[in-house]
Short mmCIF file of C-alpha atoms in Angstrom, two decimals:
data_model
loop_
_atom_site.label_atom_id
_atom_site.label_comp_id
_atom_site.label_asym_id
_atom_site.label_seq_id
_atom_site.Cartn_x
_atom_site.Cartn_y
_atom_site.Cartn_z
CA MET A 1 -265.21 -147.35 39.10
CA ARG A 2 -261.65 -148.91 38.11
CA THR A 3 -259.75 -145.82 35.97
CA LEU A 4 -257.31 -146.46 32.93
CA TYR A 5 -255.52 -143.54 31.42
CA HIS A 6 -255.17 -144.55 27.84
CA HIS A 7 -254.33 -143.49 24.10
CA PRO A 8 -256.83 -145.59 21.49
CA ILE A 9 -253.46 -145.92 19.11
CA HIS A 10 -251.14 -146.91 21.34
CA ALA A 11 -249.85 -150.61 22.02
CA LEU A 12 -249.07 -150.72 25.97
CA SER A 13 -252.68 -149.12 25.90
CA ARG A 14 -253.73 -151.86 23.95
CA THR A 15 -252.70 -154.10 25.79
CA ALA A 16 -254.11 -152.93 29.04
CA ARG A 17 -257.15 -152.76 27.82
CA VAL A 18 -256.99 -156.36 26.88
CA MET A 19 -255.55 -157.52 29.69
CA LEU A 20 -258.49 -156.21 31.86
CA ALA A 21 -260.86 -157.24 29.15
CA GLU A 22 -259.19 -161.34 29.20
CA LYS A 23 -259.99 -160.60 33.41
CA GLY A 24 -263.65 -159.55 33.05
CA LEU A 25 -262.52 -156.85 35.12
CA PRO A 26 -264.50 -153.74 34.66
CA PHE A 27 -263.37 -150.31 33.91
CA GLU A 28 -263.25 -146.65 32.85
CA PRO A 29 -261.29 -146.31 29.48
CA VAL A 30 -260.48 -142.00 30.12
CA VAL A 31 -258.82 -141.30 26.88
CA GLU A 32 -255.39 -139.34 27.49
CA ARG A 33 -253.24 -137.11 24.79
CA PRO A 34 -249.82 -137.77 27.17
CA TRP A 35 -248.17 -135.56 25.16
CA GLU A 36 -250.41 -132.83 25.78
CA ARG A 37 -248.75 -133.07 29.56
CA ARG A 38 -251.30 -132.33 31.18
CA THR A 39 -250.82 -131.14 35.14
CA ASP A 40 -253.44 -133.94 36.79
CA PHE A 41 -252.46 -136.90 34.52
CA LEU A 42 -248.35 -136.41 35.21
CA LYS A 43 -249.09 -135.97 38.81
CA LEU A 44 -250.05 -140.17 38.00
CA ASN A 45 -247.70 -141.02 36.29
CA PRO A 46 -244.60 -138.08 35.94
CA ALA A 47 -243.15 -139.87 33.50
CA ALA A 48 -246.07 -138.81 31.28
CA GLU A 49 -246.90 -142.27 29.51
CA VAL A 50 -249.96 -143.96 29.32
CA PRO A 51 -251.20 -146.69 30.42
CA VAL A 52 -252.11 -145.76 33.77
CA LEU A 53 -254.17 -147.69 36.68
CA VAL A 54 -256.05 -146.31 39.03
CA GLU A 55 -257.79 -148.70 41.41
CA GLU A 56 -261.01 -148.00 43.22
CA ASP A 57 -259.73 -147.62 45.93
CA GLY A 58 -257.14 -145.35 45.18
CA THR A 59 -254.05 -147.32 43.67
CA VAL A 60 -251.88 -145.86 41.40
CA VAL A 61 -250.89 -148.51 38.69
CA ALA A 62 -247.95 -146.53 36.58
CA GLY A 63 -246.64 -147.62 32.83
CA GLY A 64 -246.94 -150.03 31.02
CA LEU A 65 -244.84 -152.65 32.30
CA ALA A 66 -246.26 -152.05 36.10
CA VAL A 67 -249.33 -151.89 35.01
CA ILE A 68 -249.23 -155.79 33.17
CA GLU A 69 -247.59 -157.37 35.83
CA TYR A 70 -249.85 -155.40 38.29
CA LEU A 71 -252.80 -156.57 35.84
CA GLU A 72 -251.85 -160.30 36.22
CA GLU A 73 -250.61 -160.17 40.32
CA ALA A 74 -253.72 -159.06 41.86
CA TYR A 75 -255.91 -160.73 39.13
CA PRO A 76 -254.67 -164.43 38.72
CA ASP A 77 -257.25 -165.60 37.61
CA THR A 78 -257.91 -166.16 33.97
CA PRO A 79 -254.03 -166.03 33.53
CA LEU A 80 -252.70 -164.61 31.03
CA LEU A 81 -249.17 -165.99 31.50
CA PRO A 82 -248.19 -169.87 32.23
CA ARG A 83 -247.76 -171.16 35.70
CA GLU A 84 -244.37 -173.10 34.82
CA ILE A 85 -240.92 -170.26 35.18
CA ALA A 86 -239.54 -171.01 31.81
CA ALA A 87 -242.32 -170.55 29.95
CA ARG A 88 -243.38 -167.61 31.47
CA ALA A 89 -240.21 -166.48 30.48
CA GLU A 90 -240.48 -167.25 27.23
CA VAL A 91 -243.69 -165.36 27.47
CA ARG A 92 -241.91 -161.96 28.48
CA ARG A 93 -239.01 -163.02 25.79
CA VAL A 94 -241.94 -162.28 22.61
CA ALA A 95 -244.24 -160.00 24.70
CA ASP A 96 -240.82 -157.97 24.74
CA TRP A 97 -240.07 -158.13 21.36
CA PHE A 98 -243.49 -156.77 20.15
CA LEU A 99 -243.17 -153.60 22.69
CA HIS A 100 -239.98 -152.82 22.13
CA LYS A 101 -238.19 -154.01 19.17
CA PHE A 102 -241.24 -153.57 17.17
CA GLU A 103 -242.28 -150.24 18.95
CA ARG A 104 -238.73 -148.99 17.59
CA GLU A 105 -238.27 -150.87 14.75
CA VAL A 106 -241.22 -150.09 13.36
CA ALA A 107 -243.63 -148.42 15.27
CA GLU A 108 -242.43 -145.39 16.07
CA ASN A 109 -241.57 -144.98 12.26
CA LEU A 110 -245.05 -145.43 11.02
CA VAL A 111 -247.63 -145.10 13.90
CA GLY A 112 -245.58 -142.79 15.16
CA GLU A 113 -244.43 -141.00 11.79
CA LYS A 114 -248.03 -141.36 10.27
CA LEU A 115 -251.04 -141.06 12.97
CA ILE A 116 -248.73 -139.23 16.24
CA LYS A 117 -247.61 -137.01 14.48
CA ARG A 118 -250.55 -135.46 13.19
CA LEU A 119 -252.76 -136.16 16.24
CA SER A 120 -250.19 -134.00 18.19
CA GLY A 121 -249.51 -131.50 16.12
CA GLN A 122 -245.25 -132.68 15.42
CA GLY A 123 -244.50 -131.40 12.08
CA HIS A 124 -244.77 -134.18 8.66
CA PRO A 125 -243.86 -137.21 8.14
CA PHE A 126 -240.08 -138.19 7.80
CA ALA A 127 -239.93 -139.96 4.59
CA PRO A 128 -236.82 -141.94 5.48
CA ALA A 129 -238.71 -143.67 8.51
CA ILE A 130 -241.68 -144.38 6.85
CA ARG A 131 -239.56 -146.75 4.18
CA ALA A 132 -237.40 -148.34 7.23
CA GLY A 133 -241.25 -148.88 8.83
CA LEU A 134 -242.39 -150.62 6.08
CA ALA A 135 -238.98 -152.79 5.03
CA ASN A 136 -238.90 -153.60 9.06
CA VAL A 137 -242.77 -154.49 8.65
CA THR A 138 -242.09 -157.50 6.59
CA TYR A 139 -239.46 -159.46 8.67
CA HIS A 140 -241.78 -159.29 12.06
CA LEU A 141 -245.00 -160.73 9.99
CA ASP A 142 -242.37 -163.34 9.30
CA TYR A 143 -241.71 -163.65 13.06
CA ILE A 144 -245.13 -163.78 13.65
CA ALA A 145 -245.54 -166.51 11.22
CA PHE A 146 -242.38 -168.51 12.21
CA LEU A 147 -243.45 -168.85 15.72
CA SER A 148 -247.07 -169.76 14.73
CA GLU A 149 -246.08 -172.88 12.37
CA ARG A 150 -244.36 -174.05 15.14
CA ARG A 151 -246.79 -173.39 17.87
CA PRO A 152 -250.88 -173.38 18.20
CA TRP A 153 -249.86 -170.16 20.45
CA LEU A 154 -246.35 -166.97 19.98
CA ALA A 155 -244.99 -168.61 23.39
CA GLY A 156 -246.66 -172.14 23.65
CA SER A 157 -249.50 -173.84 23.39
CA SER A 158 -251.76 -170.92 25.54
CA PHE A 159 -253.32 -167.91 24.76
CA THR A 160 -251.04 -165.11 27.00
CA LEU A 161 -249.98 -161.60 26.88
CA ALA A 162 -247.40 -162.39 24.14
CA ASP A 163 -249.89 -163.11 21.48
CA ILE A 164 -252.35 -160.00 23.47
CA ALA A 165 -248.82 -157.31 23.16
CA ALA A 166 -248.35 -158.49 19.47
CA ALA A 167 -252.29 -157.92 18.07
CA ALA A 168 -251.82 -154.21 20.71
CA GLN A 169 -249.14 -153.46 18.17
CA LEU A 170 -250.78 -155.20 14.74
CA SER A 171 -253.59 -153.55 15.31
CA CYS A 172 -252.47 -150.24 15.42
CA LEU A 173 -250.58 -151.00 12.53
CA ASP A 174 -253.90 -152.24 10.29
CA TYR A 175 -255.65 -149.05 11.92
CA ILE A 176 -252.80 -146.75 9.30
CA ASP A 177 -253.64 -149.42 7.03
CA ASN A 178 -249.75 -150.46 7.00
CA VAL A 179 -250.05 -154.26 7.25
CA PRO A 180 -249.48 -156.49 4.49
CA TRP A 181 -251.55 -159.36 5.16
CA ASP A 182 -250.63 -160.42 1.85
CA ARG A 183 -247.33 -161.44 2.79
CA SER A 184 -248.27 -163.95 5.40
CA PRO A 185 -251.38 -166.32 5.77
CA GLU A 186 -250.46 -167.41 9.31
CA ALA A 187 -250.11 -163.95 10.69
CA LYS A 188 -253.00 -163.55 9.30
CA ASP A 189 -254.73 -166.95 10.52
CA TRP A 190 -253.43 -165.74 14.03
CA TYR A 191 -254.59 -161.77 14.39
CA ALA A 192 -257.68 -163.94 12.86
CA ARG A 193 -257.86 -165.83 16.44
CA ILE A 194 -257.36 -162.81 18.09
CA LYS A 195 -259.88 -160.41 16.81
CA SER A 196 -262.95 -162.76 16.57
CA ARG A 197 -262.00 -162.85 21.29
CA PRO A 198 -264.71 -160.92 22.76
CA SER A 199 -261.63 -159.18 24.49
CA PHE A 200 -260.88 -157.56 20.80
CA ARG A 201 -264.08 -155.91 20.49
CA ALA A 202 -263.40 -152.64 22.05
CA LEU A 203 -260.24 -151.82 20.59
CA LEU A 204 -262.34 -152.76 16.91
CA ALA A 205 -264.65 -150.40 17.51
CA ASP A 206 -261.97 -147.49 18.29
CA ASN A 207 -262.32 -144.45 15.40
CA ILE A 208 -260.15 -141.02 16.01
CA THR A 209 -261.61 -137.63 14.58
CA GLY A 210 -260.27 -136.61 11.51
CA CYS A 211 -258.63 -140.15 11.02
CA PRO A 212 -260.78 -143.12 10.36
CA PRO A 213 -259.84 -146.94 9.93
CA PRO A 214 -259.92 -148.47 7.34
CA LYS A 215 -263.19 -150.78 6.20
CA HIS A 216 -261.01 -153.61 6.56
CA TYR A 217 -259.82 -153.21 9.86
CA ALA A 218 -262.48 -153.78 12.10
CA ASP A 219 -264.00 -156.91 10.11
CA LEU A 220 -263.49 -160.04 11.04
CA ASP A 221 -263.23 -161.93 8.21
CA PHE A 222 -260.88 -159.26 6.47
CA MET B 1 -222.28 -173.38 35.04
CA ARG B 2 -224.58 -170.84 34.73
CA THR B 3 -224.17 -168.32 31.86
CA LEU B 4 -225.15 -164.70 31.43
CA TYR B 5 -224.17 -163.45 27.60
CA HIS B 6 -224.22 -159.49 28.22
CA HIS B 7 -222.26 -156.20 27.20
CA PRO B 8 -220.50 -154.65 29.81
CA ILE B 9 -221.72 -150.70 29.39
CA HIS B 10 -225.36 -151.99 28.85
CA ALA B 11 -227.79 -151.08 31.01
CA LEU B 12 -229.89 -153.78 31.21
CA SER B 13 -226.97 -156.13 31.33
CA ARG B 14 -225.75 -154.23 34.71
CA THR B 15 -229.29 -154.75 35.50
CA ALA B 16 -229.07 -158.76 35.66
CA ARG B 17 -225.57 -158.71 36.41
CA VAL B 18 -225.86 -156.59 39.60
CA MET B 19 -229.58 -159.06 40.37
CA LEU B 20 -227.33 -162.31 39.87
CA ALA B 21 -224.62 -161.37 42.60
CA GLU B 22 -227.40 -159.58 45.09
CA LYS B 23 -228.61 -163.17 45.12
CA GLY B 24 -225.55 -164.68 45.45
CA LEU B 25 -225.94 -166.97 42.47
CA PRO B 26 -222.52 -168.10 40.46
CA PHE B 27 -222.54 -167.33 36.70
CA GLU B 28 -220.09 -167.22 33.61
CA PRO B 29 -220.31 -163.90 32.44
CA VAL B 30 -219.34 -164.20 28.33
CA VAL B 31 -219.29 -160.67 26.92
CA GLU B 32 -221.87 -160.62 23.67
CA ARG B 33 -221.81 -158.19 21.14
CA PRO B 34 -224.75 -158.35 19.63
CA TRP B 35 -223.87 -155.36 16.81
CA GLU B 36 -221.89 -158.73 15.31
CA ARG B 37 -225.08 -160.81 15.03
CA ARG B 38 -223.29 -164.11 15.58
CA THR B 39 -225.11 -167.05 14.58
CA ASP B 40 -224.37 -168.98 17.94
CA PHE B 41 -226.11 -165.93 19.59
CA LEU B 42 -229.16 -165.69 17.91
CA LYS B 43 -230.09 -168.76 18.29
CA LEU B 44 -230.14 -168.29 21.75
CA ASN B 45 -231.83 -165.10 21.06
CA PRO B 46 -233.33 -163.60 17.63
CA ALA B 47 -233.58 -160.29 18.16
CA ALA B 48 -230.31 -160.29 18.89
CA GLU B 49 -230.46 -158.27 22.51
CA VAL B 50 -228.56 -158.60 25.93
CA PRO B 51 -228.75 -160.08 27.98
CA VAL B 52 -229.28 -163.90 27.59
CA LEU B 53 -229.22 -165.97 30.85
CA VAL B 54 -228.47 -169.75 30.35
CA GLU B 55 -229.05 -172.08 32.94
CA GLU B 56 -226.81 -175.29 34.13
CA ASP B 57 -230.07 -177.36 32.97
CA GLY B 58 -230.13 -175.08 29.20
CA THR B 59 -232.90 -173.37 30.33
CA VAL B 60 -232.32 -170.16 28.23
CA VAL B 61 -233.87 -167.06 29.34
CA ALA B 62 -233.65 -164.36 26.67
CA GLY B 63 -233.71 -160.34 27.11
CA GLY B 64 -234.08 -158.14 29.80
CA LEU B 65 -237.49 -157.82 30.62
CA ALA B 66 -237.75 -162.13 30.89
CA VAL B 67 -234.07 -161.79 32.59
CA ILE B 68 -235.00 -159.46 35.38
CA GLU B 69 -238.74 -161.23 35.71
CA TYR B 70 -237.24 -165.10 35.76
CA LEU B 71 -234.28 -164.41 38.27
CA GLU B 72 -237.01 -163.06 40.73
CA GLU B 73 -239.64 -165.82 40.18
CA ALA B 74 -237.19 -168.72 40.58
CA TYR B 75 -234.97 -167.76 43.08
CA PRO B 76 -236.96 -165.46 45.25
CA ASP B 77 -234.86 -165.70 48.54
CA THR B 78 -232.87 -162.68 49.10
CA PRO B 79 -236.19 -160.43 46.73
CA LEU B 80 -235.04 -157.62 45.04
CA LEU B 81 -239.56 -156.57 44.50
CA PRO B 82 -241.75 -155.40 47.61
CA ARG B 83 -243.55 -158.87 49.11
CA GLU B 84 -246.94 -155.88 48.21
CA ILE B 85 -248.52 -155.76 44.68
CA ALA B 86 -248.56 -151.83 44.93
CA ALA B 87 -245.25 -151.81 46.24
CA ARG B 88 -243.65 -153.77 43.45
CA ALA B 89 -246.11 -152.30 40.74
CA GLU B 90 -243.92 -148.77 42.47
CA VAL B 91 -240.94 -151.16 41.82
CA ARG B 92 -241.49 -151.54 38.36
CA ARG B 93 -242.49 -148.11 37.07
CA VAL B 94 -239.69 -146.99 38.56
CA ALA B 95 -237.03 -148.85 36.88
CA ASP B 96 -239.31 -149.18 33.77
CA TRP B 97 -238.40 -145.33 33.53
CA PHE B 98 -234.38 -145.57 33.69
CA LEU B 99 -234.36 -149.07 31.74
CA HIS B 100 -236.61 -147.00 28.90
CA LYS B 101 -237.55 -143.63 29.30
CA PHE B 102 -233.39 -143.31 30.51
CA GLU B 103 -232.66 -145.13 27.33
CA ARG B 104 -233.92 -143.44 24.88
CA GLU B 105 -233.66 -139.98 26.61
CA VAL B 106 -230.00 -140.02 27.98
CA ALA B 107 -228.59 -143.48 27.66
CA GLU B 108 -228.59 -144.00 23.23
CA ASN B 109 -227.55 -140.27 23.27
CA LEU B 110 -224.55 -139.93 24.67
CA VAL B 111 -223.20 -144.02 25.61
CA GLY B 112 -224.92 -145.41 22.66
CA GLU B 113 -223.67 -142.40 20.18
CA LYS B 114 -219.98 -141.74 21.95
CA LEU B 115 -219.28 -145.25 22.72
CA ILE B 116 -221.39 -148.14 21.07
CA LYS B 117 -221.09 -146.19 17.54
CA ARG B 118 -217.80 -146.71 17.97
CA LEU B 119 -217.24 -150.00 19.47
CA SER B 120 -219.74 -151.32 16.65
CA GLY B 121 -217.99 -149.29 13.60
CA GLN B 122 -220.97 -147.65 13.25
CA GLY B 123 -219.75 -144.20 12.42
CA HIS B 124 -219.36 -140.79 14.08
CA PRO B 125 -220.84 -139.16 17.01
CA PHE B 126 -224.15 -137.15 16.58
CA ALA B 127 -223.82 -134.01 17.65
CA PRO B 128 -227.26 -132.86 18.23
CA ALA B 129 -228.21 -135.62 19.56
CA ILE B 130 -225.44 -135.41 22.80
CA ARG B 131 -226.45 -132.11 23.41
CA ALA B 132 -229.79 -133.46 23.84
CA GLY B 133 -228.63 -136.30 26.50
CA LEU B 134 -226.11 -133.89 28.12
CA ALA B 135 -229.69 -131.79 28.83
CA ASN B 136 -231.94 -135.27 29.42
CA VAL B 137 -229.58 -136.33 32.30
CA THR B 138 -230.42 -133.38 34.22
CA TYR B 139 -233.80 -134.02 34.59
CA HIS B 140 -233.12 -137.15 35.60
CA LEU B 141 -230.32 -136.84 38.20
CA ASP B 142 -233.28 -133.86 39.69
CA TYR B 143 -236.00 -137.28 39.91
CA ILE B 144 -233.42 -139.09 41.57
CA ALA B 145 -233.06 -136.48 44.26
CA PHE B 146 -236.38 -135.96 44.41
CA LEU B 147 -236.86 -139.56 45.46
CA SER B 148 -234.14 -139.67 47.16
CA GLU B 149 -235.65 -136.68 49.50
CA ARG B 150 -238.60 -138.92 50.50
CA ARG B 151 -237.30 -142.32 50.21
CA PRO B 152 -235.10 -144.33 52.00
CA TRP B 153 -233.83 -146.29 48.56
CA LEU B 154 -234.94 -144.81 44.79
CA ALA B 155 -238.94 -146.69 45.31
CA GLY B 156 -239.58 -147.62 48.88
CA SER B 157 -238.02 -148.70 52.34
CA SER B 158 -235.87 -150.91 50.64
CA PHE B 159 -233.48 -151.44 47.71
CA THR B 160 -234.88 -152.55 44.64
CA LEU B 161 -234.95 -153.37 41.03
CA ALA B 162 -235.52 -150.29 41.09
CA ASP B 163 -232.05 -148.87 42.39
CA ILE B 164 -230.69 -151.60 40.22
CA ALA B 165 -232.03 -150.81 36.96
CA ALA B 166 -230.52 -146.31 38.05
CA ALA B 167 -227.64 -147.31 39.16
CA ALA B 168 -227.33 -149.79 36.27
CA GLN B 169 -227.57 -146.74 33.95
CA LEU B 170 -225.84 -144.11 35.38
CA SER B 171 -222.92 -145.69 35.59
CA CYS B 172 -222.65 -147.26 32.51
CA LEU B 173 -222.76 -142.99 31.70
CA ASP B 174 -220.24 -142.61 34.96
CA TYR B 175 -218.40 -144.72 32.87
CA ILE B 176 -217.86 -141.74 29.51
CA ASP B 177 -218.07 -139.22 32.55
CA ASN B 178 -220.97 -137.94 31.91
CA VAL B 179 -222.88 -137.99 34.61
CA PRO B 180 -222.50 -134.16 36.14
CA TRP B 181 -222.34 -135.48 40.00
CA ASP B 182 -221.85 -131.78 41.26
CA ARG B 183 -225.42 -131.35 40.16
CA SER B 184 -227.10 -133.47 42.79
CA PRO B 185 -225.61 -133.96 46.24
CA GLU B 186 -228.81 -136.19 46.68
CA ALA B 187 -227.98 -138.37 43.48
CA LYS B 188 -224.93 -138.83 44.38
CA ASP B 189 -225.42 -140.29 47.50
CA TRP B 190 -227.77 -142.34 46.64
CA TYR B 191 -225.02 -143.80 44.05
CA ALA B 192 -221.76 -144.09 46.21
CA ARG B 193 -224.88 -146.05 48.42
CA ILE B 194 -224.99 -148.49 45.47
CA LYS B 195 -221.76 -148.36 44.73
CA SER B 196 -219.99 -149.33 47.88
CA ARG B 197 -222.33 -152.95 47.79
CA PRO B 198 -220.99 -156.21 46.97
CA SER B 199 -223.19 -156.24 44.46
CA PHE B 200 -221.25 -153.46 42.04
CA ARG B 201 -217.31 -154.48 42.63
CA ALA B 202 -217.56 -156.57 39.38
CA LEU B 203 -218.80 -153.32 37.39
CA LEU B 204 -217.00 -151.08 38.46
CA ALA B 205 -214.01 -153.39 37.35
CA ASP B 206 -215.03 -153.42 34.08
CA ASN B 207 -212.63 -152.11 31.39
CA ILE B 208 -212.97 -151.86 28.23
CA THR B 209 -209.93 -152.12 25.37
CA GLY B 210 -209.26 -148.50 24.08
CA CYS B 211 -212.13 -146.96 26.24
CA PRO B 212 -210.73 -146.86 29.87
CA PRO B 213 -213.51 -144.90 32.56
CA PRO B 214 -212.20 -142.03 33.85
CA LYS B 215 -210.41 -142.13 37.46
CA HIS B 216 -212.81 -141.76 39.29
CA TYR B 217 -215.73 -144.49 38.09
CA ALA B 218 -214.29 -146.51 40.39
CA ASP B 219 -214.07 -144.89 43.13
CA LEU B 220 -215.96 -145.15 45.91
CA ASP B 221 -215.24 -141.82 47.29
CA PHE B 222 -215.76 -139.70 44.15
#
């Protein structure tokens, strides 16, 4: 059986899970706490980062960027990037925005400080980081609204990796109830469309012992 | 003319420059200081990040990930990723290691603190960050040595994006004379092979006013 080592509240892991589900590829999810630096996990990925995909034939695909591009190359049916080269670049631009810029400006400051530090026993949240994260999230929501007003989906006319990456980040943030949905009806509407996709169901069922999500997290009518 | 907006001491920009040169694609390099948030540059990339490639037909490719994958897709002659899908995943794993893990653990702490802060007028270097960067660089060099002992190039039998990404980072660090080359003859030998490639020449000629590189920076026999 194909195996995905992942962490439930981690955007690149969530991106991989949704891609696998969209492509109809069955897999066994294995929760990995990368901060434990488990020896057998380091053998799969010496960078000690999730996600890591292990195919049935033993092929190991390690790290977020490698997994994303591998899934698209190895399983091109149900494409999550468009065909046209310039359109693919636009998808990667928006995906990169959320997987790296949003990660640095919002996720590390909020999900990292509030949840991951607690789970990994790395000390207390750093208040200035949290303030920065809360200030930054609003302009990222505004950017989603800006894109949503101009296009059916974030990177163009079809649902792509860009939507998956952005929703993966937003869903982690929503898990700790830090998305000010009232700020942006357009972003909320876009996220509601993603939430209702079957590929998103497993994410909405995530529940970390001792850190449950807020009630609206799994609610399709939030 | 094809235009590349880049910053000389920035690994993703350097990766793009070397890829363009390896593929024999002429371009006009335009130095961008992204921290200035120039209005016309923000129109090209609202993330305010280099590199941005503008093709002669006006196609804009914004951001490191988008530019890298675009160049490979649009100009597949002189491939910088292998053909086989699992081998491509290995190249992306190693490239991701250097473009993100090395960036976070080493480059931000050294190039960011010592050079970029000075160029952008963002205050003084933070001593604990510099100490962390200097400690971290040694294990990254060890990893290059580890890979070099097992394979002709970092991700396998051919020169790929993985080598370009790693050399892009090392060369930025070498510009501020923070690579302990004596630590690792294997890493030094690998870097010497890259340095002698014609595609690397323009990088070795970089010279920022007021912040010149050390003498050995451009020396092929360093």
